[in-house]
CSV table of C-alpha atoms in Angstrom, one decimal:
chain,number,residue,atom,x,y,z
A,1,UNK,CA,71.7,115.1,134.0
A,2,UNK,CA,72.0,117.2,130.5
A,3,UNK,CA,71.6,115.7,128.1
A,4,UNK,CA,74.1,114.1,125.6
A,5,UNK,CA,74.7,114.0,121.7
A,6,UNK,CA,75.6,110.0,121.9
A,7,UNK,CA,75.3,107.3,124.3
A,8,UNK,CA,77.1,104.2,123.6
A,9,UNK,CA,76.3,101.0,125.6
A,10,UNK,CA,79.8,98.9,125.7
A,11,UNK,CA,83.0,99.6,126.1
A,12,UNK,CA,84.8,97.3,124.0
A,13,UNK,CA,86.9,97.5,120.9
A,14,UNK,CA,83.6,99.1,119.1
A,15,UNK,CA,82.3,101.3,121.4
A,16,UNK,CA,85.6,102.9,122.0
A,17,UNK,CA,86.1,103.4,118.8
A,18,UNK,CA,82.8,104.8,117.8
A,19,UNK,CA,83.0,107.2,121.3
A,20,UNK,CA,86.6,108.6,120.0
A,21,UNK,CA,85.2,109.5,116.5
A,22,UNK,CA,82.1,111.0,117.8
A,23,UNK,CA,84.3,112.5,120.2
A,24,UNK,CA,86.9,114.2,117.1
A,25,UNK,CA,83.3,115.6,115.8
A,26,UNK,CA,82.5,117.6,118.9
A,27,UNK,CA,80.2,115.3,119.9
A,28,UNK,CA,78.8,114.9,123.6
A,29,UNK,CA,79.7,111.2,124.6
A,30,UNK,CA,79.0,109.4,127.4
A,31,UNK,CA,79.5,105.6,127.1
A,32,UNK,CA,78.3,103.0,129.5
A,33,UNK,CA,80.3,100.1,130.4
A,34,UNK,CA,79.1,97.2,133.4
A,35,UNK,CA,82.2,95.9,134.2
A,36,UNK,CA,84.9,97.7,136.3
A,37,UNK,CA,87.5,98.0,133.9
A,38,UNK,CA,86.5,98.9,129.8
A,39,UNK,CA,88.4,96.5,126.8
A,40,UNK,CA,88.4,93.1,128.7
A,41,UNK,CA,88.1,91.3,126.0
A,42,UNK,CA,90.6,93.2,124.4
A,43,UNK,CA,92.8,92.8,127.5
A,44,UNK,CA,92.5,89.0,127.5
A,45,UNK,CA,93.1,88.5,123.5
A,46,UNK,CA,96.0,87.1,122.1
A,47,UNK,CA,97.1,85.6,125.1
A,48,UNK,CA,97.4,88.8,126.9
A,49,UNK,CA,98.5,90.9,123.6
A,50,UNK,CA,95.6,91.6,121.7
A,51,UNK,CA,95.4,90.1,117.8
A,52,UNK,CA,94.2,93.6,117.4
A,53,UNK,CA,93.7,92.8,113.5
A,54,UNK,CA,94.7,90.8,110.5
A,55,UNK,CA,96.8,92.0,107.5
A,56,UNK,CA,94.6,90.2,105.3
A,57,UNK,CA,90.9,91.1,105.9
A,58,UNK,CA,88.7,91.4,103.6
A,59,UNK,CA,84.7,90.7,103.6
A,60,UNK,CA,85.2,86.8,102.6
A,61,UNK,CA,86.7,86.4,106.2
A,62,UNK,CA,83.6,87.1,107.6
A,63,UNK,CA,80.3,85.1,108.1
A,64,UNK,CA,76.9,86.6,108.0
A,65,UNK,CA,73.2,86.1,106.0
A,66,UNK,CA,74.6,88.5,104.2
A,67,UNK,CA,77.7,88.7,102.8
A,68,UNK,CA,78.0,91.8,101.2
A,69,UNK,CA,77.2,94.0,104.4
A,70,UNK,CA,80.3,94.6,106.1
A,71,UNK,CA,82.1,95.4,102.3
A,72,UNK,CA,81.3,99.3,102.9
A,73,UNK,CA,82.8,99.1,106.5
A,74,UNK,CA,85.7,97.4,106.0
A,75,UNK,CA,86.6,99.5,103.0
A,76,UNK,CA,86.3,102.8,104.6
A,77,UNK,CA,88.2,102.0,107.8
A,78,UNK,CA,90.8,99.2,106.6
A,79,UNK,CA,93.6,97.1,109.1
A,80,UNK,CA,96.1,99.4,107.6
A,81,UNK,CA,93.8,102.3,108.6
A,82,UNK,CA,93.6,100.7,112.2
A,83,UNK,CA,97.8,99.6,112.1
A,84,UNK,CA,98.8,103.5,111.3
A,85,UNK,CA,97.0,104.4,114.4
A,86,UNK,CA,98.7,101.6,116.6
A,87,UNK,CA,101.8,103.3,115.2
A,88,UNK,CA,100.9,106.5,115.8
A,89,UNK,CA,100.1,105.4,119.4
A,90,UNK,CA,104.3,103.8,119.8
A,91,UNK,CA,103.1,100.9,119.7
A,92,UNK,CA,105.4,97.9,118.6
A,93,UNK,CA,104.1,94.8,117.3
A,94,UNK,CA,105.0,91.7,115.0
A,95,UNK,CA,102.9,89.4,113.0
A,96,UNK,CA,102.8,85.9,113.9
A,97,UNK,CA,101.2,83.6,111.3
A,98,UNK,CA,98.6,84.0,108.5
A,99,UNK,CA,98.6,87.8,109.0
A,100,UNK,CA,97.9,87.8,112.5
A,101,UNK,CA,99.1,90.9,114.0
A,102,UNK,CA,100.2,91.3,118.0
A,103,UNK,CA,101.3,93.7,120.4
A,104,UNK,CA,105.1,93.1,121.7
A,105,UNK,CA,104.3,94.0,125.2
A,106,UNK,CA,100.9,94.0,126.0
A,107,UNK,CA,97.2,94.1,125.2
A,108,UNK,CA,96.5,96.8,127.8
A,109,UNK,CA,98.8,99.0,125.3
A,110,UNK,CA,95.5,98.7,123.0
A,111,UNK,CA,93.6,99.9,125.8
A,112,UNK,CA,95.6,102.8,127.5
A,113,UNK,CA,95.4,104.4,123.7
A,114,UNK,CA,92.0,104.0,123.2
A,115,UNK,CA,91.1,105.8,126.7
A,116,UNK,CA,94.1,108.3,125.7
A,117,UNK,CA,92.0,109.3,122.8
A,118,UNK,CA,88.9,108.7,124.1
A,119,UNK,CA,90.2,111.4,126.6
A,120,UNK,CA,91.2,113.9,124.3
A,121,UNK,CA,87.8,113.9,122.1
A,122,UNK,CA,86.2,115.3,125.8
A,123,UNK,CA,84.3,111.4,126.3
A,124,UNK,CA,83.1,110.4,129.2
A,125,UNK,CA,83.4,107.2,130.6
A,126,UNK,CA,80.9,105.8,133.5
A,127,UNK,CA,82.2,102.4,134.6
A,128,UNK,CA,80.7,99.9,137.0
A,129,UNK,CA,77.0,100.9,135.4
A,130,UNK,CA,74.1,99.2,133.8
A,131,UNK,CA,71.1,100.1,131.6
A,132,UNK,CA,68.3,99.2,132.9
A,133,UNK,CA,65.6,100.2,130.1
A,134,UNK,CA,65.9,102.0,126.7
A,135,UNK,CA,62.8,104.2,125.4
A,136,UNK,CA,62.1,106.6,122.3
A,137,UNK,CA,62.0,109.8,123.8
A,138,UNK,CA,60.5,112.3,121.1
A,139,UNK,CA,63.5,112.1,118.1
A,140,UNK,CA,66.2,110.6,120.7
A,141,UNK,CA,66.0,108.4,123.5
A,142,UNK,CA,65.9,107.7,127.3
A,143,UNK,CA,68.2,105.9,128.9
A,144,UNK,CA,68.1,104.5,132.6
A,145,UNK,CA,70.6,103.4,134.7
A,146,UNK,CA,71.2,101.3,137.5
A,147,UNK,CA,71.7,104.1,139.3
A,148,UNK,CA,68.3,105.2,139.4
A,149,UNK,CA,69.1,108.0,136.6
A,150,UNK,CA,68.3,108.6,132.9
A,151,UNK,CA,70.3,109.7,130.3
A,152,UNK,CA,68.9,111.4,127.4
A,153,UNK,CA,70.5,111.1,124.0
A,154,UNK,CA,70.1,112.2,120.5
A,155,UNK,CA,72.1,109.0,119.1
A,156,UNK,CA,72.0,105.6,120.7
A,157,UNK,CA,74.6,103.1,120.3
A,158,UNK,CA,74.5,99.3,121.3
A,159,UNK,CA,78.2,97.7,121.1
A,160,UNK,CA,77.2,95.2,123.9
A,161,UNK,CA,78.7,92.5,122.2
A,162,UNK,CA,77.1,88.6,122.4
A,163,UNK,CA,76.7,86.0,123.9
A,164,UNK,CA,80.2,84.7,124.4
A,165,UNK,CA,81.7,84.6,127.8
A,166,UNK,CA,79.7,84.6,130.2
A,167,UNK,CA,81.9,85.1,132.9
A,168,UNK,CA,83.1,88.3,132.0
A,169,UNK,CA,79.6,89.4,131.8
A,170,UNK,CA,78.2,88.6,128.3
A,171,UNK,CA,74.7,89.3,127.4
A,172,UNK,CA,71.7,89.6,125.5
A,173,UNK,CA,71.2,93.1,125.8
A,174,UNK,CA,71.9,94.0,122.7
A,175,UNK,CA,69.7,91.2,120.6
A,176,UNK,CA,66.7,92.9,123.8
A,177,UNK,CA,67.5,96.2,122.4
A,178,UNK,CA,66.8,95.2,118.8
A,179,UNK,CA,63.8,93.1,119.3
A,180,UNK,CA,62.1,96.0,121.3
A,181,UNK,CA,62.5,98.3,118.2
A,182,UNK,CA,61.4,95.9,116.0
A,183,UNK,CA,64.4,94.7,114.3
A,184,UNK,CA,65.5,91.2,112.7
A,185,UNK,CA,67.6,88.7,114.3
A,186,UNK,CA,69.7,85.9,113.2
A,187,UNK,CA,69.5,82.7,115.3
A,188,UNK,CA,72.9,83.0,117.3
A,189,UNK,CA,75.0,80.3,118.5
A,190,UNK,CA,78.7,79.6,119.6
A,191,UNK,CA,81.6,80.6,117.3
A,192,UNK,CA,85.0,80.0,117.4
A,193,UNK,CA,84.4,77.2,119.8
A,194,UNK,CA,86.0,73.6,120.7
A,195,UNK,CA,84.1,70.8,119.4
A,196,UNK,CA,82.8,67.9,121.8
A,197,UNK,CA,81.7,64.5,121.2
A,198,UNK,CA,80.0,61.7,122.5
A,199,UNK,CA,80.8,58.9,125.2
A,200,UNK,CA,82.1,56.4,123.0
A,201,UNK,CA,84.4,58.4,120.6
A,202,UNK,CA,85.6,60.2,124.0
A,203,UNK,CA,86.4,57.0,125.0
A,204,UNK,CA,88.8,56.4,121.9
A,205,UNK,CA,90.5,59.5,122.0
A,206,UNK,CA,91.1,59.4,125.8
A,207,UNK,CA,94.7,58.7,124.7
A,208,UNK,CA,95.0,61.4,122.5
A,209,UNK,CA,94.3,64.3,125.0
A,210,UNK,CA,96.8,66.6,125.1
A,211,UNK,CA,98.3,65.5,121.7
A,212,UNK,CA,98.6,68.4,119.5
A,213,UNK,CA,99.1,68.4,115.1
A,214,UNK,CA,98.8,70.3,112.1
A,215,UNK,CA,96.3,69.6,110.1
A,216,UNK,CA,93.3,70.8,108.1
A,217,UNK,CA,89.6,70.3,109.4
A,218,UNK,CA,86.5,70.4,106.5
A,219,UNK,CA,83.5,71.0,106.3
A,220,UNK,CA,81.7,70.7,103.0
A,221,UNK,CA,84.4,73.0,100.7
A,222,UNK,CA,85.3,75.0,103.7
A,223,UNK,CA,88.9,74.2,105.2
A,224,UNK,CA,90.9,75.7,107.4
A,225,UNK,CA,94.9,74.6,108.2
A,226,UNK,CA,96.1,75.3,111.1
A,227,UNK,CA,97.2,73.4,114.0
A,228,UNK,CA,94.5,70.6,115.8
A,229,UNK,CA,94.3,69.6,119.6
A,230,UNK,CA,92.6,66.6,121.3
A,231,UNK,CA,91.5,67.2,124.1
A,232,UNK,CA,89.3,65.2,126.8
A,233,UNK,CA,86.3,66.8,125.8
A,234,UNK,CA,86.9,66.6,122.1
A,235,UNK,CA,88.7,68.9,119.6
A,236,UNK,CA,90.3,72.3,120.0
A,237,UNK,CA,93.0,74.1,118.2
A,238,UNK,CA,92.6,76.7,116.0
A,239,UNK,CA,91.8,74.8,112.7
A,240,UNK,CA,89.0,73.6,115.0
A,241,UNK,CA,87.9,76.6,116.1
A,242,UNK,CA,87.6,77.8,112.5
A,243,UNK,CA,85.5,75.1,111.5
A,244,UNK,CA,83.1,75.5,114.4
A,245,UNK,CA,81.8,78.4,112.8
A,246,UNK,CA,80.6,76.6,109.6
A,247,UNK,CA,79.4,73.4,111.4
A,248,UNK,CA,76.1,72.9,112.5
A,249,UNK,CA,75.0,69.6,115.6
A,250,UNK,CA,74.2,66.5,113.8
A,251,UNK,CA,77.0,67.7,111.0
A,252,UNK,CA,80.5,65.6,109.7
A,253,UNK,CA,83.6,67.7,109.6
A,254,UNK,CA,86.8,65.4,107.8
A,255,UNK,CA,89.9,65.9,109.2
A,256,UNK,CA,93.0,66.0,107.6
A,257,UNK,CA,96.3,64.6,109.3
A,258,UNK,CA,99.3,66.8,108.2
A,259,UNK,CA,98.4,68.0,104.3
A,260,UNK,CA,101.9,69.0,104.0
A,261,UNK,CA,103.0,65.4,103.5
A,262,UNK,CA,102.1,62.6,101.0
A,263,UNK,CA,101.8,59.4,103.3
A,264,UNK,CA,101.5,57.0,100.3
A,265,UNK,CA,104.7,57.7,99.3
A,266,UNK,CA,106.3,58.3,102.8
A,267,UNK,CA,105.2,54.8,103.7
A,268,UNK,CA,105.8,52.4,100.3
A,269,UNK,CA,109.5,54.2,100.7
A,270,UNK,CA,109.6,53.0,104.6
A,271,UNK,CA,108.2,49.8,103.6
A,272,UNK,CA,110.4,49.1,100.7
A,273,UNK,CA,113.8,50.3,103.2
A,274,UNK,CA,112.4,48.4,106.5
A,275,UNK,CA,109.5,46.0,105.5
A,276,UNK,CA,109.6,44.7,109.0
A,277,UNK,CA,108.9,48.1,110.6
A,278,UNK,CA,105.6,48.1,112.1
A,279,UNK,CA,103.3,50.4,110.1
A,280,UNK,CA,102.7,53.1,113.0
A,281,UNK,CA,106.4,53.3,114.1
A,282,UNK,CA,107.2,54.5,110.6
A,283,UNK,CA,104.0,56.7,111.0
A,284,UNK,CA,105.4,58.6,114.2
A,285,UNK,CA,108.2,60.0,112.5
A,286,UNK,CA,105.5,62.4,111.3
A,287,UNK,CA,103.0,62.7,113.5
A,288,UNK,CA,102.6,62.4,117.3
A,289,UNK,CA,103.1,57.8,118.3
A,290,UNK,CA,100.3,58.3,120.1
A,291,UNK,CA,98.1,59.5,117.2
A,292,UNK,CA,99.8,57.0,114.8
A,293,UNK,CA,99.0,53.8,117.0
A,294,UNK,CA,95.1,55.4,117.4
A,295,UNK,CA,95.1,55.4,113.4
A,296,UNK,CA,96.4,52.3,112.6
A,297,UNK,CA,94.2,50.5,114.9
A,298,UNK,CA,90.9,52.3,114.0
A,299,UNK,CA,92.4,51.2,110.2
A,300,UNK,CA,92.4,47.7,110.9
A,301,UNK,CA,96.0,47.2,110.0
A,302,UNK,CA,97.7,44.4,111.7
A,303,UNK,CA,101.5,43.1,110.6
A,304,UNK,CA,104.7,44.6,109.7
A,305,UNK,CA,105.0,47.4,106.7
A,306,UNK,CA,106.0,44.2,104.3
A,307,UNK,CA,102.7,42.9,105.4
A,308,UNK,CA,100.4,45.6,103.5
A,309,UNK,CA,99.8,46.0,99.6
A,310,UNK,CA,99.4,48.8,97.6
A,311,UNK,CA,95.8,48.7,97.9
A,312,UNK,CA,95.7,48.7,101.6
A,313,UNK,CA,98.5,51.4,101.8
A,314,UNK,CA,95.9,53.5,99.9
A,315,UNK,CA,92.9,53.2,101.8
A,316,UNK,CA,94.8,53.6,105.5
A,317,UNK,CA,96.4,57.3,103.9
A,318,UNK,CA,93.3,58.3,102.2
A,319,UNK,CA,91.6,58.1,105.7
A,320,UNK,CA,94.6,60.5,106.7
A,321,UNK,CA,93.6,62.9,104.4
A,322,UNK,CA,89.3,62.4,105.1
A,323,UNK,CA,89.1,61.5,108.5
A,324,UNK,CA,85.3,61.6,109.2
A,325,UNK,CA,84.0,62.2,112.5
A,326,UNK,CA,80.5,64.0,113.8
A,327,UNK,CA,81.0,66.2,116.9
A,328,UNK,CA,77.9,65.9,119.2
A,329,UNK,CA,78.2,69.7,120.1
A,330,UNK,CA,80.5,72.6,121.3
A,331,UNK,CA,81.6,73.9,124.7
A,332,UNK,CA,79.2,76.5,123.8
A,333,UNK,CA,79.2,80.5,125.0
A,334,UNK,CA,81.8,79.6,128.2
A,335,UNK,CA,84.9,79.2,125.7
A,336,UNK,CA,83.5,80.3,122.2
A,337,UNK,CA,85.4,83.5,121.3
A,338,UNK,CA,82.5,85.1,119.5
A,339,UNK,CA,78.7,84.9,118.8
A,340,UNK,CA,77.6,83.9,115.4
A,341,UNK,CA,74.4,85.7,114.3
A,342,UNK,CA,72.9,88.5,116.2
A,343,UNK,CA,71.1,91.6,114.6
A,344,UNK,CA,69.9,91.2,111.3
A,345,UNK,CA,71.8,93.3,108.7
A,346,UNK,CA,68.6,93.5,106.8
A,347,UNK,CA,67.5,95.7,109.4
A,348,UNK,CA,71.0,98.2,109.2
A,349,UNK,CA,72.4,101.0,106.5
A,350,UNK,CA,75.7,99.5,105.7
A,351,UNK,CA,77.3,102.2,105.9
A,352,UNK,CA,76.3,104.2,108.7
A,353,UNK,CA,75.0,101.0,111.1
A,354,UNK,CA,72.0,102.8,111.6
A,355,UNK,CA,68.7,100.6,112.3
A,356,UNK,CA,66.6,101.7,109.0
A,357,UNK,CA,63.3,101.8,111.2
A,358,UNK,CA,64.7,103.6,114.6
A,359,UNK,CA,66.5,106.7,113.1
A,360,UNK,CA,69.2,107.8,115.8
A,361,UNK,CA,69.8,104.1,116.8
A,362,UNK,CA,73.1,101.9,115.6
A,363,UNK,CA,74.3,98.6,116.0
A,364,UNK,CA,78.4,97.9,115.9
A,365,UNK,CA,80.8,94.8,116.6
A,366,UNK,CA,80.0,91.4,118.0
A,367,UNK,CA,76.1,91.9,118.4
A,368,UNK,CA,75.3,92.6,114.9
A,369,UNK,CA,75.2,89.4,112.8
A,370,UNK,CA,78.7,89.9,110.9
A,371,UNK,CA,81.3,87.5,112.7
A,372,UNK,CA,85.4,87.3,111.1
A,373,UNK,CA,87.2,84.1,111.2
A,374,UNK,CA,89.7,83.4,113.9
A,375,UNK,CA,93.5,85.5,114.1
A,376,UNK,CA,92.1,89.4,114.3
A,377,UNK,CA,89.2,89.0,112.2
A,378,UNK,CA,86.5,90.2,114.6
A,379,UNK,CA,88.8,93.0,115.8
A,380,UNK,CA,89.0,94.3,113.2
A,381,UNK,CA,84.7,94.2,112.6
A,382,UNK,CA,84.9,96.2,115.1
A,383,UNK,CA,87.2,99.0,114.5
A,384,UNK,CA,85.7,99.1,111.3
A,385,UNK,CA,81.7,99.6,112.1
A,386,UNK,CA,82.3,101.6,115.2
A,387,UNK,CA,84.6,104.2,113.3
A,388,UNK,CA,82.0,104.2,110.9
A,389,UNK,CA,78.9,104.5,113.0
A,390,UNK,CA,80.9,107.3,115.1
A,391,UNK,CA,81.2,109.5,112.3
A,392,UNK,CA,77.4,110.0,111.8
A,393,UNK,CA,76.4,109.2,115.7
């Protein structure tokens, strides 16, 4: 085969990206993707329409040893950089909460326009294909594939992603990559992941699964508000899912049943106009019964409304608002939406995503240790460093 100017391994959100803009630059491109189909996570994102970014990004949505590395990316390819090129593309979309922004129709939208483009830059796409081995090959590299054939390349790419998901074909190939040319990597784990817990607190919320409320979930001065699920294996929903990515086994996270509301004062005024009212019917006018009657019995609190003081009132709605519990784990990679961690940033130039000790060799999206916070977050990562790596690949 001849060889090419850049070989990118991944064909998600990144390694699109980066293979269009190397693409625009009269690049040679060939990217490698295992599956059958490129953009699957893209496809199944949203619910089937793609979060494809947030209105509100910025660098403090984003977790990583370093928390100044993805500044320079995010600044130089911005969500309003990556929105005018959804509308340029026809598009439509709406914004749903917090920023969140959504295709109308459908996440494969997101994809047809990225293979459009990648189309037009003269990319080629080889589908169904593996690497096999990666080697320095004088100032480029080899590449083989499962095919029995080697590719060789002047600019290297890894946008294999992480860990999470197995069962669409997640990886390590990324963090093997890395290690073999000698750079760093941050311990990964799980991120954006339900939280489970042990036998006998199972056991306790066994009524509760299925019952959904908004709420805030902490962990030390992080909080997130957002809506809370139990479920039979624990806690879901997103504020849950935002908290999993600060939380760490052995750790307490305090919930917080709906902040929106002062219970004190809700329940002295239900007390004072129905002091025979038992205390968790006049709590499930606000929150789900079968969450209230769970409450008030983990509380203590027996009797009628008329039955409990000041002081007690206090105490039961300060627990609303600190609810302590210590998950015993996660559902790990199966269900976790990203990978925390990955390739050090230590080991990258900021700006170009270039490995400072493998010239011609980059690192974009998921498997580079820079990971966004749930509702568009991470799609945005990786718009951001694969338009920037593909406009020096």
């Amino acid at each position: 085969m001849p060889p090419r100017d850049v070989v990118i391994i991944g064909a998600g959100a990144a390694g699109l990206m980066c293979a269009i803009e190397a693409g625009k630059r009269g690049r040679s491109v060939t990217l490698i993707e295992h599956a059958k189909a490129p953009g699957e996570k893209i496809r199944i994102s949203g619910g089937g329409r793609c979060n494809f970014t947030n209105m509100h990004a910025t660098p403090e949505n984003f977790l990583s040893q370093n928390r100044h590395f993805a500044k320079s990316a995010l600044k130089r390819y911005t969500q309003w950089d990556f929105i005018d090129w959804v509308n340029r593309h026809g598009i439509a979309w709406h914004e749903k909460t917090l920023g969140q922004l959504f295709c109308d129709h459908s996440a494969k939208d997101i994809i047809a326009a990225l293979l459009s483009d990648l189309r037009k830059a003269g990319g080629e796409l080889r589908l169904s294909t593996s690497v096999t081995g990666v080697e320095r090959k004088g100032e480029g590299f080899a590449v083989t594939l499962s095919d029995g054939s080697t590719l060789d390349t002047a600019s290297l790419v890894i946008a294999s992603g992480g860990k999470s998901i197995p069962k669409m074909g997640a990886t390590g190939f990324g963090y093997e990559v890395a290690r073999q040319f000698g750079l760093g990597l941050v311990e990964t784990r799980p991120g954006l992941v339900p939280l489970t817990f042990d036998p006998d607190t199972l056991t306790r919320f066994k009524p509760l699964a299925g019952v959904a409320v908004d709420g805030a979930a902490c962990h030390g001065k992080t909080r997130f508000e957002e809506a809370m699920l139990f479920t039979h294996r624990g806690l879901s929903g997103p504020a849950i899912l935002q908290i999993s990515s600060y939380w760490r086994e052995g750790e307490e996270i305090r919930l917080h049943i709906r902040p929106d509301l002062d219970f004190f004062a809700l329940l002295r005024a239900a007390r004072q106009h129905n002091g025979r009212q038992a205390i968790q019917t006049a709590l499930a006018e606000h929150i789900p019964k079968r969450l209230a009657q769970m409450l008030v019995e983990e509380a203590g609190l027996a009797g009628n409304l008329a039955d409990q003081s000041d002081k007690k009132l206090q105490a039961f709605t300060d627990r609303l608002a600190a609810w302590p519990l210590t998950p015993t784990g996660s559902e790990g990679y199966r269900t976790a939406e990203v990978t925390l961690g990955g390739v050090d940033t230590a080991s990258l130039d900021s700006r170009t995503l270039q490995a400072r000790t493998a010239p011609g060799l980059f690192f974009i999206g998921e498997v580079v240790d820079v990971t966004g916070w749930l509702g568009g977050y991470n799609f945005q990562w990786a718009w951001s460093s694969g338009w920037c790596a593909g406009q020096v690949a």
